Coordinates of C-alpha atoms (C1' of nucleotides) in Angstrom, one line a residue:
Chain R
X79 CA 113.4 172.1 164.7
X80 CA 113.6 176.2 165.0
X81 CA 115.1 175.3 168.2
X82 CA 117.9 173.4 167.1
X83 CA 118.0 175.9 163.8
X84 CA 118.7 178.6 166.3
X85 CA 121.1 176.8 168.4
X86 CA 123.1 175.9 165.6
X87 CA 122.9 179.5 164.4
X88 CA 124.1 181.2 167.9
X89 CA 127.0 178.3 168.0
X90 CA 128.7 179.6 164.6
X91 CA 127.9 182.8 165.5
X92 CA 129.2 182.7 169.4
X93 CA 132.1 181.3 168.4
X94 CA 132.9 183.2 165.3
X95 CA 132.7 186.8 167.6
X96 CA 132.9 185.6 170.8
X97 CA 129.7 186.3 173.6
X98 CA 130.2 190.2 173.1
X99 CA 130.7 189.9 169.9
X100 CA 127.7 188.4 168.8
X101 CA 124.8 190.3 167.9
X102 CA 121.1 188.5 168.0
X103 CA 120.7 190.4 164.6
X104 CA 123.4 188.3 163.1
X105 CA 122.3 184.7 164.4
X106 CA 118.3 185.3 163.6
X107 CA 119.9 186.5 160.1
X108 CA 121.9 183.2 159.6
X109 CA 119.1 181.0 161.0
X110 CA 116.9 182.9 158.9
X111 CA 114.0 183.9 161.2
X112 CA 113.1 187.3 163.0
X113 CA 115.1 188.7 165.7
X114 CA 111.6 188.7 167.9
X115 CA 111.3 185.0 167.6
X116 CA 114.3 184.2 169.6
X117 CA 112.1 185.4 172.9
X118 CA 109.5 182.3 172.2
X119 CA 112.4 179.9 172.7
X120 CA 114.4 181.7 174.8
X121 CA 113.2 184.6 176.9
X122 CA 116.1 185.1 178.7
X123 CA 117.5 186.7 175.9
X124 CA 120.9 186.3 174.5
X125 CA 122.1 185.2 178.1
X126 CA 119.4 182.0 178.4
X127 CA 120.8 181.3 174.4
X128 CA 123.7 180.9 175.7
X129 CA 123.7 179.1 178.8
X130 CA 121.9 177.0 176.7
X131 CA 123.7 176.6 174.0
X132 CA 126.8 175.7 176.6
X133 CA 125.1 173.6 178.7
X134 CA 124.1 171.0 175.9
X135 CA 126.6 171.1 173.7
X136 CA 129.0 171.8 175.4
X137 CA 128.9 169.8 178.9
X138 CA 126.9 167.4 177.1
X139 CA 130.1 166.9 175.0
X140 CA 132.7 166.5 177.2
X141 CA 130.3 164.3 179.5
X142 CA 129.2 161.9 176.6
X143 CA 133.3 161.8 176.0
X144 CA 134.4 161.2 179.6
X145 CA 131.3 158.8 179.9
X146 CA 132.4 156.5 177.0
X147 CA 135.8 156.1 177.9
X148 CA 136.1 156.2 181.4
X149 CA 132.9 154.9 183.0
X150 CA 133.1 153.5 186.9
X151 CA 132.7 150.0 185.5
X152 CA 135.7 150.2 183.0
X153 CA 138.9 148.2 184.9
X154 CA 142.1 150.4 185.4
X155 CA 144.0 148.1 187.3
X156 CA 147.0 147.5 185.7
X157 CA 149.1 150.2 183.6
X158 CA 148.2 148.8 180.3
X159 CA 144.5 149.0 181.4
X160 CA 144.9 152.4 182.6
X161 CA 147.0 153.5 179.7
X162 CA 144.7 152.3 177.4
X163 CA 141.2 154.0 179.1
X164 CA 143.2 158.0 179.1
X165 CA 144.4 157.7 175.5
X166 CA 140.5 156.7 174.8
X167 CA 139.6 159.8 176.8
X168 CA 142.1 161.9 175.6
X169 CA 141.7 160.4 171.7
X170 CA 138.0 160.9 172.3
X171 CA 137.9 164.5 173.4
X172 CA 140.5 165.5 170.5
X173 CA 138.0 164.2 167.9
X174 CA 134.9 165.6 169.1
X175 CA 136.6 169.2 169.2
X176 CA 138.0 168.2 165.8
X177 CA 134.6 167.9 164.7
X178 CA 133.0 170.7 166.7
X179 CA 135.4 172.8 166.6
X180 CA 132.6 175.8 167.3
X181 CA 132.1 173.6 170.1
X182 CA 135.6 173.6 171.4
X183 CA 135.8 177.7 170.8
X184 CA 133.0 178.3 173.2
X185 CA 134.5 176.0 176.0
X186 CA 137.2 177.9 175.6
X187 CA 136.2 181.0 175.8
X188 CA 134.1 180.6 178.3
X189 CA 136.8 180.6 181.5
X190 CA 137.2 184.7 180.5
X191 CA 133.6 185.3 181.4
X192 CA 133.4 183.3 184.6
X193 CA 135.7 185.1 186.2
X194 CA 133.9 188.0 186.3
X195 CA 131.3 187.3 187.7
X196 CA 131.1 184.8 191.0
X197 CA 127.2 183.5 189.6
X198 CA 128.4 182.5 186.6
X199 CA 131.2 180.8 188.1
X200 CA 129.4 178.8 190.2
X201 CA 127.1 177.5 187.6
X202 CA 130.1 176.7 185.5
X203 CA 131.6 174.5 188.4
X204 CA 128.1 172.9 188.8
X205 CA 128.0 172.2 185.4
X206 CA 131.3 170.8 184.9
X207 CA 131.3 168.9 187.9
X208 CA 130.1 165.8 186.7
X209 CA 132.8 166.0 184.5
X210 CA 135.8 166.4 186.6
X211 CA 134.5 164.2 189.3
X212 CA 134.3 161.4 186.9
X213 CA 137.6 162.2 185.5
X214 CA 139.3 162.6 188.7
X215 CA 137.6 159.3 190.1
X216 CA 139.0 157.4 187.4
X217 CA 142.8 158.8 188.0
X218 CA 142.2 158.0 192.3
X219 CA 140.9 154.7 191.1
X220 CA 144.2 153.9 189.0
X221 CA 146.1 155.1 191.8
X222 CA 144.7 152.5 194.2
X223 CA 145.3 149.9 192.2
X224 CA 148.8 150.7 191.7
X225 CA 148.6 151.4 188.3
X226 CA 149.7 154.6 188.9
X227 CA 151.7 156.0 191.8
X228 CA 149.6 157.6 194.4
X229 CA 149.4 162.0 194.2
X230 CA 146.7 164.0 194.7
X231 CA 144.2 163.0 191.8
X232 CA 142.7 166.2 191.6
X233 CA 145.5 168.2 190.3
X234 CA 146.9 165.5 188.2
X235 CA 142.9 165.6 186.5
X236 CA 143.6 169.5 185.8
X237 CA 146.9 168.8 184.6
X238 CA 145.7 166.2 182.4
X239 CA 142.7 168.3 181.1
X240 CA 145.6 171.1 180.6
X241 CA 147.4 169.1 178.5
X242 CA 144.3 169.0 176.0
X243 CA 143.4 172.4 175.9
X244 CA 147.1 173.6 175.9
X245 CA 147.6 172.2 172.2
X246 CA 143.9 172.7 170.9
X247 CA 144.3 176.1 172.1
X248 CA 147.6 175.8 170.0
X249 CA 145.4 174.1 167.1
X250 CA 142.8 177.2 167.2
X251 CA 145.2 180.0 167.0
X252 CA 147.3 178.5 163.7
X253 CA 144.0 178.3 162.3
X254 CA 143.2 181.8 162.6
X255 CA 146.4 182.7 161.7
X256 CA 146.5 184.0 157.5
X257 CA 147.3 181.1 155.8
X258 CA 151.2 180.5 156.2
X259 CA 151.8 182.0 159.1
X260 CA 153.1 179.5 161.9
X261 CA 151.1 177.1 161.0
X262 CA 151.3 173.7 163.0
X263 CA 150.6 170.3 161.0
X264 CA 146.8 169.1 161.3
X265 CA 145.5 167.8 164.3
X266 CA 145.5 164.1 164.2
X267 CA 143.7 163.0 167.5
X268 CA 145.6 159.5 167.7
X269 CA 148.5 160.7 167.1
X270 CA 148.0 163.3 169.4
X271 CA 146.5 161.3 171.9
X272 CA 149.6 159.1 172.0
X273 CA 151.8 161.9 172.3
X274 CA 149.6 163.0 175.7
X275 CA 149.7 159.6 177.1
X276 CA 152.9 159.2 176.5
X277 CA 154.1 161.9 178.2
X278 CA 151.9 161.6 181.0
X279 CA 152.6 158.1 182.0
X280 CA 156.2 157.9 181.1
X281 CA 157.4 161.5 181.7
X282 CA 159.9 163.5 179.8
X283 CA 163.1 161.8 180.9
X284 CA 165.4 159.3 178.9
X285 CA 165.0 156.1 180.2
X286 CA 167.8 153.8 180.0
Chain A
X270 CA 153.5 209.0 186.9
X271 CA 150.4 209.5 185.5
X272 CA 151.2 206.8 182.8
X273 CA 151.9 204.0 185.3
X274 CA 149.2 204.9 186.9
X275 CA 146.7 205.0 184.4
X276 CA 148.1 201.2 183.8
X277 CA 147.2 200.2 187.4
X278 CA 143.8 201.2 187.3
X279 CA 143.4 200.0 183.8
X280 CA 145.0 196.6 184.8
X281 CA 142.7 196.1 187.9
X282 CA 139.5 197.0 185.9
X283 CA 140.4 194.9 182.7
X284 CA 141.2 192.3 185.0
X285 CA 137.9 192.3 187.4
X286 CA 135.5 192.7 184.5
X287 CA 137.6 191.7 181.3
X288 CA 137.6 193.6 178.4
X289 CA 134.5 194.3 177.0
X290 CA 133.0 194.6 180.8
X291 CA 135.8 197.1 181.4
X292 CA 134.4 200.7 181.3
X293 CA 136.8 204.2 180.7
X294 CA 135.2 205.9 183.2
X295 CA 135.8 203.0 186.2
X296 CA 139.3 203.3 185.1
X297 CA 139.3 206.7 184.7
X298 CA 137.8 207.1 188.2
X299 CA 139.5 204.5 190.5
X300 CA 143.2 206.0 189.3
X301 CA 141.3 209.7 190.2
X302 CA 141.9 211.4 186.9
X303 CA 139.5 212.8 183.5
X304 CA 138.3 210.7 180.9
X305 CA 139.7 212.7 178.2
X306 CA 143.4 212.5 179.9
X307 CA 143.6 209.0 178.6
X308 CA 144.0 210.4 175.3
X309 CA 146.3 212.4 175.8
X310 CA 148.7 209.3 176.7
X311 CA 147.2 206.4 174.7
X312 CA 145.4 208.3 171.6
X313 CA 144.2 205.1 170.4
X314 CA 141.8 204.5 173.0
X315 CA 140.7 201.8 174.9
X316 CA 142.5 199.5 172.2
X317 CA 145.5 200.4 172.7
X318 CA 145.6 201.0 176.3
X319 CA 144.7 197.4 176.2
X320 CA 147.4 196.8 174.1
X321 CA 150.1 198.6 176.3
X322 CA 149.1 196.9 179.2
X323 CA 149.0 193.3 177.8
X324 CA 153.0 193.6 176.3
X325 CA 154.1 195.5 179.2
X326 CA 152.8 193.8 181.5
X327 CA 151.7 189.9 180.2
X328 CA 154.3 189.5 177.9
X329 CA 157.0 191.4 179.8
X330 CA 156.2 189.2 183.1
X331 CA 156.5 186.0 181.1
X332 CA 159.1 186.9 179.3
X333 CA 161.6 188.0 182.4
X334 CA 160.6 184.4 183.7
X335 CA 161.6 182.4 181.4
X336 CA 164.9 184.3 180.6
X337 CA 165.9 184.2 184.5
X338 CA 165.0 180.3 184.6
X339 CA 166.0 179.0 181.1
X340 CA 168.9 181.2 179.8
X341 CA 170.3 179.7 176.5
X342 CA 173.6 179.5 178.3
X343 CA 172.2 177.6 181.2
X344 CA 173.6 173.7 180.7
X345 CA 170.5 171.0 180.5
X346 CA 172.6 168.5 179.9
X347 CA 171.6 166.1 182.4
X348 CA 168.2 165.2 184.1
X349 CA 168.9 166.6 187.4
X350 CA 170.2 169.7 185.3
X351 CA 167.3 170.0 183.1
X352 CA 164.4 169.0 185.9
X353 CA 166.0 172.2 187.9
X354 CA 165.8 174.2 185.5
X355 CA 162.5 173.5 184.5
X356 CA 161.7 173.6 188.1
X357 CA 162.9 177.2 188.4
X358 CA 160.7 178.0 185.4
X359 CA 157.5 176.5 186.4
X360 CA 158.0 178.3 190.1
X361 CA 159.0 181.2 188.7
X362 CA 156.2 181.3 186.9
X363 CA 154.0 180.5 189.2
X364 CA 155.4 183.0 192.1
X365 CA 154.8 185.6 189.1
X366 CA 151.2 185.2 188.8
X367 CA 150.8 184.4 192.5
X368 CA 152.0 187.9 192.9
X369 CA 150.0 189.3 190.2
X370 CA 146.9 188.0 190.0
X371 CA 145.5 190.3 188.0
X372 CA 148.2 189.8 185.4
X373 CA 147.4 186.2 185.2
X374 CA 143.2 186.7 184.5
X375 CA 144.7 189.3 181.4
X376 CA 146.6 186.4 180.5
X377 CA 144.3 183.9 180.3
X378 CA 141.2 186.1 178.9
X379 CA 143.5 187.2 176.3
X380 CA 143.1 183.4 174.5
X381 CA 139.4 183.9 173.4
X382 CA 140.0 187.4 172.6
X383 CA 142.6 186.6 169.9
X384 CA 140.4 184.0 167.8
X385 CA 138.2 186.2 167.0
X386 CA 140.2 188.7 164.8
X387 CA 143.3 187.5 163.0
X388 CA 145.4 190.5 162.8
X389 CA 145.2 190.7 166.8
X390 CA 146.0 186.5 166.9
X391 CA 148.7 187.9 164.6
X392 CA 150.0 190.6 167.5
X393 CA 149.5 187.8 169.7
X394 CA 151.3 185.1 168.4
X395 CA 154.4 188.0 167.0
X396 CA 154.3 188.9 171.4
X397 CA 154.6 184.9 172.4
X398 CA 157.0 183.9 170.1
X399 CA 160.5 185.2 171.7
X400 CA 158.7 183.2 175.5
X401 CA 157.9 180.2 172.9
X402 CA 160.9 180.1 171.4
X403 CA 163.0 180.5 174.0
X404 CA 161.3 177.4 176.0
X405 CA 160.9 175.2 173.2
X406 CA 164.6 175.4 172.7
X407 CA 165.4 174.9 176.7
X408 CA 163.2 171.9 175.6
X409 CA 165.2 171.1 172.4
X410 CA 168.6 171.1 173.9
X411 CA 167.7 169.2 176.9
X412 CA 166.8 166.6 174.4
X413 CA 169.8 167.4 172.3
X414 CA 172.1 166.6 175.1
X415 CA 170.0 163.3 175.6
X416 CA 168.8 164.6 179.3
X417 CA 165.1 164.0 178.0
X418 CA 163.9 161.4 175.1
X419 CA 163.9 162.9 171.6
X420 CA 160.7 164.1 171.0
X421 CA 159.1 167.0 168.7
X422 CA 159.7 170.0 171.5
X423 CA 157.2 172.2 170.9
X424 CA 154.2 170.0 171.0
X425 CA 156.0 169.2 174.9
X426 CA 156.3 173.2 175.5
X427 CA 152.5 173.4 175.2
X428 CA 151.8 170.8 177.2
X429 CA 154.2 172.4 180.1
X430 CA 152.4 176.0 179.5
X431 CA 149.1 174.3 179.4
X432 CA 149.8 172.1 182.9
X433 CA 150.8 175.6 184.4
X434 CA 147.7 177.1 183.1
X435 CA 145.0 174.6 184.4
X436 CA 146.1 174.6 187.9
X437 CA 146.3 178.4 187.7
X438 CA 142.9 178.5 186.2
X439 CA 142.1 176.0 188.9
X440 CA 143.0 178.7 191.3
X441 CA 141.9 181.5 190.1
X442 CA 138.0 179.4 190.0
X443 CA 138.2 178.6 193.3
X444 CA 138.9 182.3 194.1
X445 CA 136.3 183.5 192.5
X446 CA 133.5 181.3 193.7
X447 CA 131.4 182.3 197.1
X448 CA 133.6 181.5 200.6
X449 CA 133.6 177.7 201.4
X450 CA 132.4 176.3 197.7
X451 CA 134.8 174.1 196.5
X452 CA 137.6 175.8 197.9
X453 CA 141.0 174.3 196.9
X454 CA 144.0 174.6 199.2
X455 CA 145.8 177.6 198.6
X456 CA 148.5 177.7 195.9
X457 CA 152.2 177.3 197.6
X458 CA 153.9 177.7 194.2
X459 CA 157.6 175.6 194.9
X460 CA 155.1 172.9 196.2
X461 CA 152.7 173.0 193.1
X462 CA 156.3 173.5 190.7
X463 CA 157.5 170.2 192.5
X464 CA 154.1 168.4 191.8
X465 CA 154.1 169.6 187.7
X466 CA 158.1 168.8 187.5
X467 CA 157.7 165.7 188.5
X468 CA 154.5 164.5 186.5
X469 CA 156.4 166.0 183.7
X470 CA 159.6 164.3 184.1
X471 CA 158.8 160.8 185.6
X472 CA 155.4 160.3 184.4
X473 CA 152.3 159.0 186.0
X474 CA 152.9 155.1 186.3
X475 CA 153.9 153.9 189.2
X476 CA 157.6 152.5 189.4
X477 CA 158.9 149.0 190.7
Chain N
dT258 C1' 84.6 178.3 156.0
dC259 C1' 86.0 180.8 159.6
dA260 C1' 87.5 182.4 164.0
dA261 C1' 90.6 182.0 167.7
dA262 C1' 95.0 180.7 169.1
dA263 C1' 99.7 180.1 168.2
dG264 C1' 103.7 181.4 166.0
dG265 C1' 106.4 184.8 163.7
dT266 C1' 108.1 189.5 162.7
dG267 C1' 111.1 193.7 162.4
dA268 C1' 110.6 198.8 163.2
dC269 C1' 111.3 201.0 167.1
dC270 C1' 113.1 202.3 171.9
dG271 C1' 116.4 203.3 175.4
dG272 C1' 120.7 202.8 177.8
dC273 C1' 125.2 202.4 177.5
dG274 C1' 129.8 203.6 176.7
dG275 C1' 133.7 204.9 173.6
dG276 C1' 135.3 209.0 171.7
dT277 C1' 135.4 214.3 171.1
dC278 C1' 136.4 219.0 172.0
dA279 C1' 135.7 223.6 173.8
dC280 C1' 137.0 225.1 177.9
dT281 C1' 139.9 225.3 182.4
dT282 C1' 144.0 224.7 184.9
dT283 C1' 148.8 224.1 185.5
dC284 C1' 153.5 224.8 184.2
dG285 C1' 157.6 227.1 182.8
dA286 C1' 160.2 230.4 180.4
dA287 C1' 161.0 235.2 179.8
Chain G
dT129 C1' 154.2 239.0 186.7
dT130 C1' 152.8 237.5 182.3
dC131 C1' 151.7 234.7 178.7
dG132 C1' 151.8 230.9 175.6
dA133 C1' 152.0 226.0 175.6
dA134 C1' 150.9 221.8 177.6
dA135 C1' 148.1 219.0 180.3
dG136 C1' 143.6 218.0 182.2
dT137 C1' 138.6 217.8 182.1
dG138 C1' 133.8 216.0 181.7
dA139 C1' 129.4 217.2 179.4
dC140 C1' 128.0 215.9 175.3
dC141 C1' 127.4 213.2 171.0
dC142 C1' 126.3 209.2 168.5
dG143 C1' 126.3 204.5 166.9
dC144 C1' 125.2 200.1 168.5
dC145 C1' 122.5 196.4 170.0
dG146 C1' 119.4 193.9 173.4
dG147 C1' 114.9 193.8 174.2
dT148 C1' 109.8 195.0 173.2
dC149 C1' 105.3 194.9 171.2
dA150 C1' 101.7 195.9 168.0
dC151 C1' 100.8 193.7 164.0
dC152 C1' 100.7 189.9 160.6
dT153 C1' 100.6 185.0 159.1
dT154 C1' 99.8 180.2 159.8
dT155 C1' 97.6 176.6 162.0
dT156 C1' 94.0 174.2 164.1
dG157 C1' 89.6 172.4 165.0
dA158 C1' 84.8 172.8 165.0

DNA sequence: TCAAAAGGTGACCGGCGGGTCACTTTCGAA
DNA sequence: TTCGAAAGTGACCCGCCGGTCACCTTTTGA
C-alpha cells in the first residue's frame, strides 16, 4: 500500500522532472509521507526507487505487451498471420503508453542515462532482454516460414521498435508544446498501428 | 580558438556524462583553461554553452545532411530516384554520426531533456523544424510525383528518423557495454543505409 | 493496560557544483 | 617603455538536495 503510494508518487514525479530533476522532497510531498520513510522501502535511496520503479513498470509493461501478442505459441506462418500478430504488438504497446504515458516518459528517458555509465547499461540490456529476444524470435520465426523475406531479424526488431518510439516521442513533445503550437492530432493506437504495419510490410513504394 | 575549443571539451564531457553529470571544471580542465574564462565567451553559463553546442553542432550536422542528400531541387520522381536519394540521406546520416559519436549521444540525450520544460521543447522543436520540414517534403513530393503511395508524410518522416535512431542507439549500447557483452557487428553505414532503404521502400513481406 | 517493537518523521548535515569577482597576466597602441 | 584595456583565473560563496538519525506515534500481544 505505502509501497505502491510511493511508486506512484516517484512515477509522476520522475517523469514530470526527469531523474535529476526530481527531488525525494517532492515525491514524499505528493505521496504524502516523510522524506525518511522512503529508506524503509527503499534504502538504496533515490537510485533503488528508481530501478525499481523501471524495472516493474516499465519492463513489466512492455513484457506483459510483447507477451500477449506475440507469445512462441502464436502461428506466424503466413503474411496475414504475421501481419495480424505485429499490428497487435504494435496496437498493444501504443495503448499502454497511451495510458501510462508517465510510463512511456521514463522508458524514454532512460537511454540518456545508460550511456553514461557501462553498469547501468548492462542492467538495462539484462532487463530488456527478455523483451527483444522475444520480439526478435517472433520476426526470425516469420522469416522461416516465408512470411517474411529472410534479413537479419535483429535489426529489423530495432527498426520495428524505432518506428514506435519515433512517433510517441513525436506524440510527447506536441504535448508539451503550449497549447497550439505544432500540435499533431491525438494518438489513436489503431490507427496508428495500421499506419506502422503498413509501412513495414508493404514498404513506401507505389505498387502497381 | 579558444571558442572552438571550449566547444570540444564541452562537447566530449556533455557527451560522456550528459548534462546534468557534466561538470565546469572537467570541461574547464580537459580544454586546459580557467573556470571563469567560460564566461567571458558564454555569459549565460552552462545553459547556454549547452545551447551553443547543441545548434552548432546537432542541429547544424543534421541540417547539412539532409540539404546535401534531399535538396528541394533534387527530382524524386521515380522510385529508383526517390530510394537514392533517400539512400544518400540515411548514409549520410549515418557516416555523420559514425564520425561524431559524440554528436550523436547529445542528440539523442537531448529528447528527455526537452519534455521536461516547455520553453526548451519550444527551442527544440523551433531548431528541428527547417531538418523536419525539409524531409517531410522530400517525402511529400516523392509521393506527389507518385514515386511512393499517397500517404500523410510526416507521420512516414518519423518513422525514417526513428528507424535511423534505434539502430544508432543499438550501437551506441553495444559500445558502451563491457568488451564481448552482446557485442553487435560494427556499424558499416552504406550497408546499414542499404538494409533501412530497403525495409522502407519494399516492406517486410516476402515477394513471389 | 502497558511495554516493546515496528513504523514514521523532518530538522539537520555535508558535499557538490554553478556562478562570482578581486586579482593577475597579456596585449596593443602610443 | 608605459599604461589602459581586455582576457584569464581559481578560491570562494551559497543554494540545493540526498541521506541520516534521534525522536515520536502506532501497533501488537501478553
Amino acid at each position: 500500500m505505502r509501497r505502491s503510494a510511493i511508486l506512484d508518487a516517484a512515477e509522476a514525479v520522475f517523469a514530470e522532472h526527469g531523474y535529476n530533476g526530481a527531488t525525494l522532497e517532492e515525491i514524499a510531498e505528493r505521496a504524502e509521507f516523510g522524506k525518511g520513510t522512503l529508506y524503509n522501502y527503499f534504502p538504496g535511496g533515490k537510485e533503488e526507487l528508481y530501478e525499481v520503479l523501471f524495472e516493474e513498470r516499465v519492463v513489466g509493461g512492455l513484457s506483459a505487451v510483447v507477451e500477449a501478442a506475440l507469445p512462441d505459441a502464436r502461428s506466424l506462418a503466413t503474411p496475414d498471420e504475421a501481419r495480424a500478430a505485429f499490428h497487435d504488438f504494435v496496437s498493444g504497446l501504443l495503448h499502454h503508453f497511451e495510458a501510462n504515458r508517465s510510463v512511456l516518459r521514463l522508458y524514454i528517458s532512460e537511454a540518456p542515462r545508460a550511456f553514461n555509465d557501462p553498469d547501468r547499461m548492462t542492467m538495462m540490456v539484462r532487463l530488456f532482454e527478455g523483451f527483444m529476444v522475444t520480439v526478435t524470435r517472433a520476426i526470425a520465426r516469420a522469416m522461416d516460414a516465408g512470411a517474411l523475406r529472410p534479413m537479419p531479424a535483429l535489426p529489423v526488431a530495432h527498426l520495428l521498435i524505432g518506428n514506435v518510439r519515433g512517433l510517441l516521442m513525436a506524440h510527447i513533445a506536441s504535448d508539451c508544446l503550449p497549447a497550439g503550437i505544432h500540435e499533431l492530432p491525438p494518438l489513436v493506437p489503431d490507427e496508428t498501428a495500421d499506419f506502422i504495419t503498413t509501412v513495414l510490410f508493404d514498404g513506401l513504394l507505389a505498387r502497381d
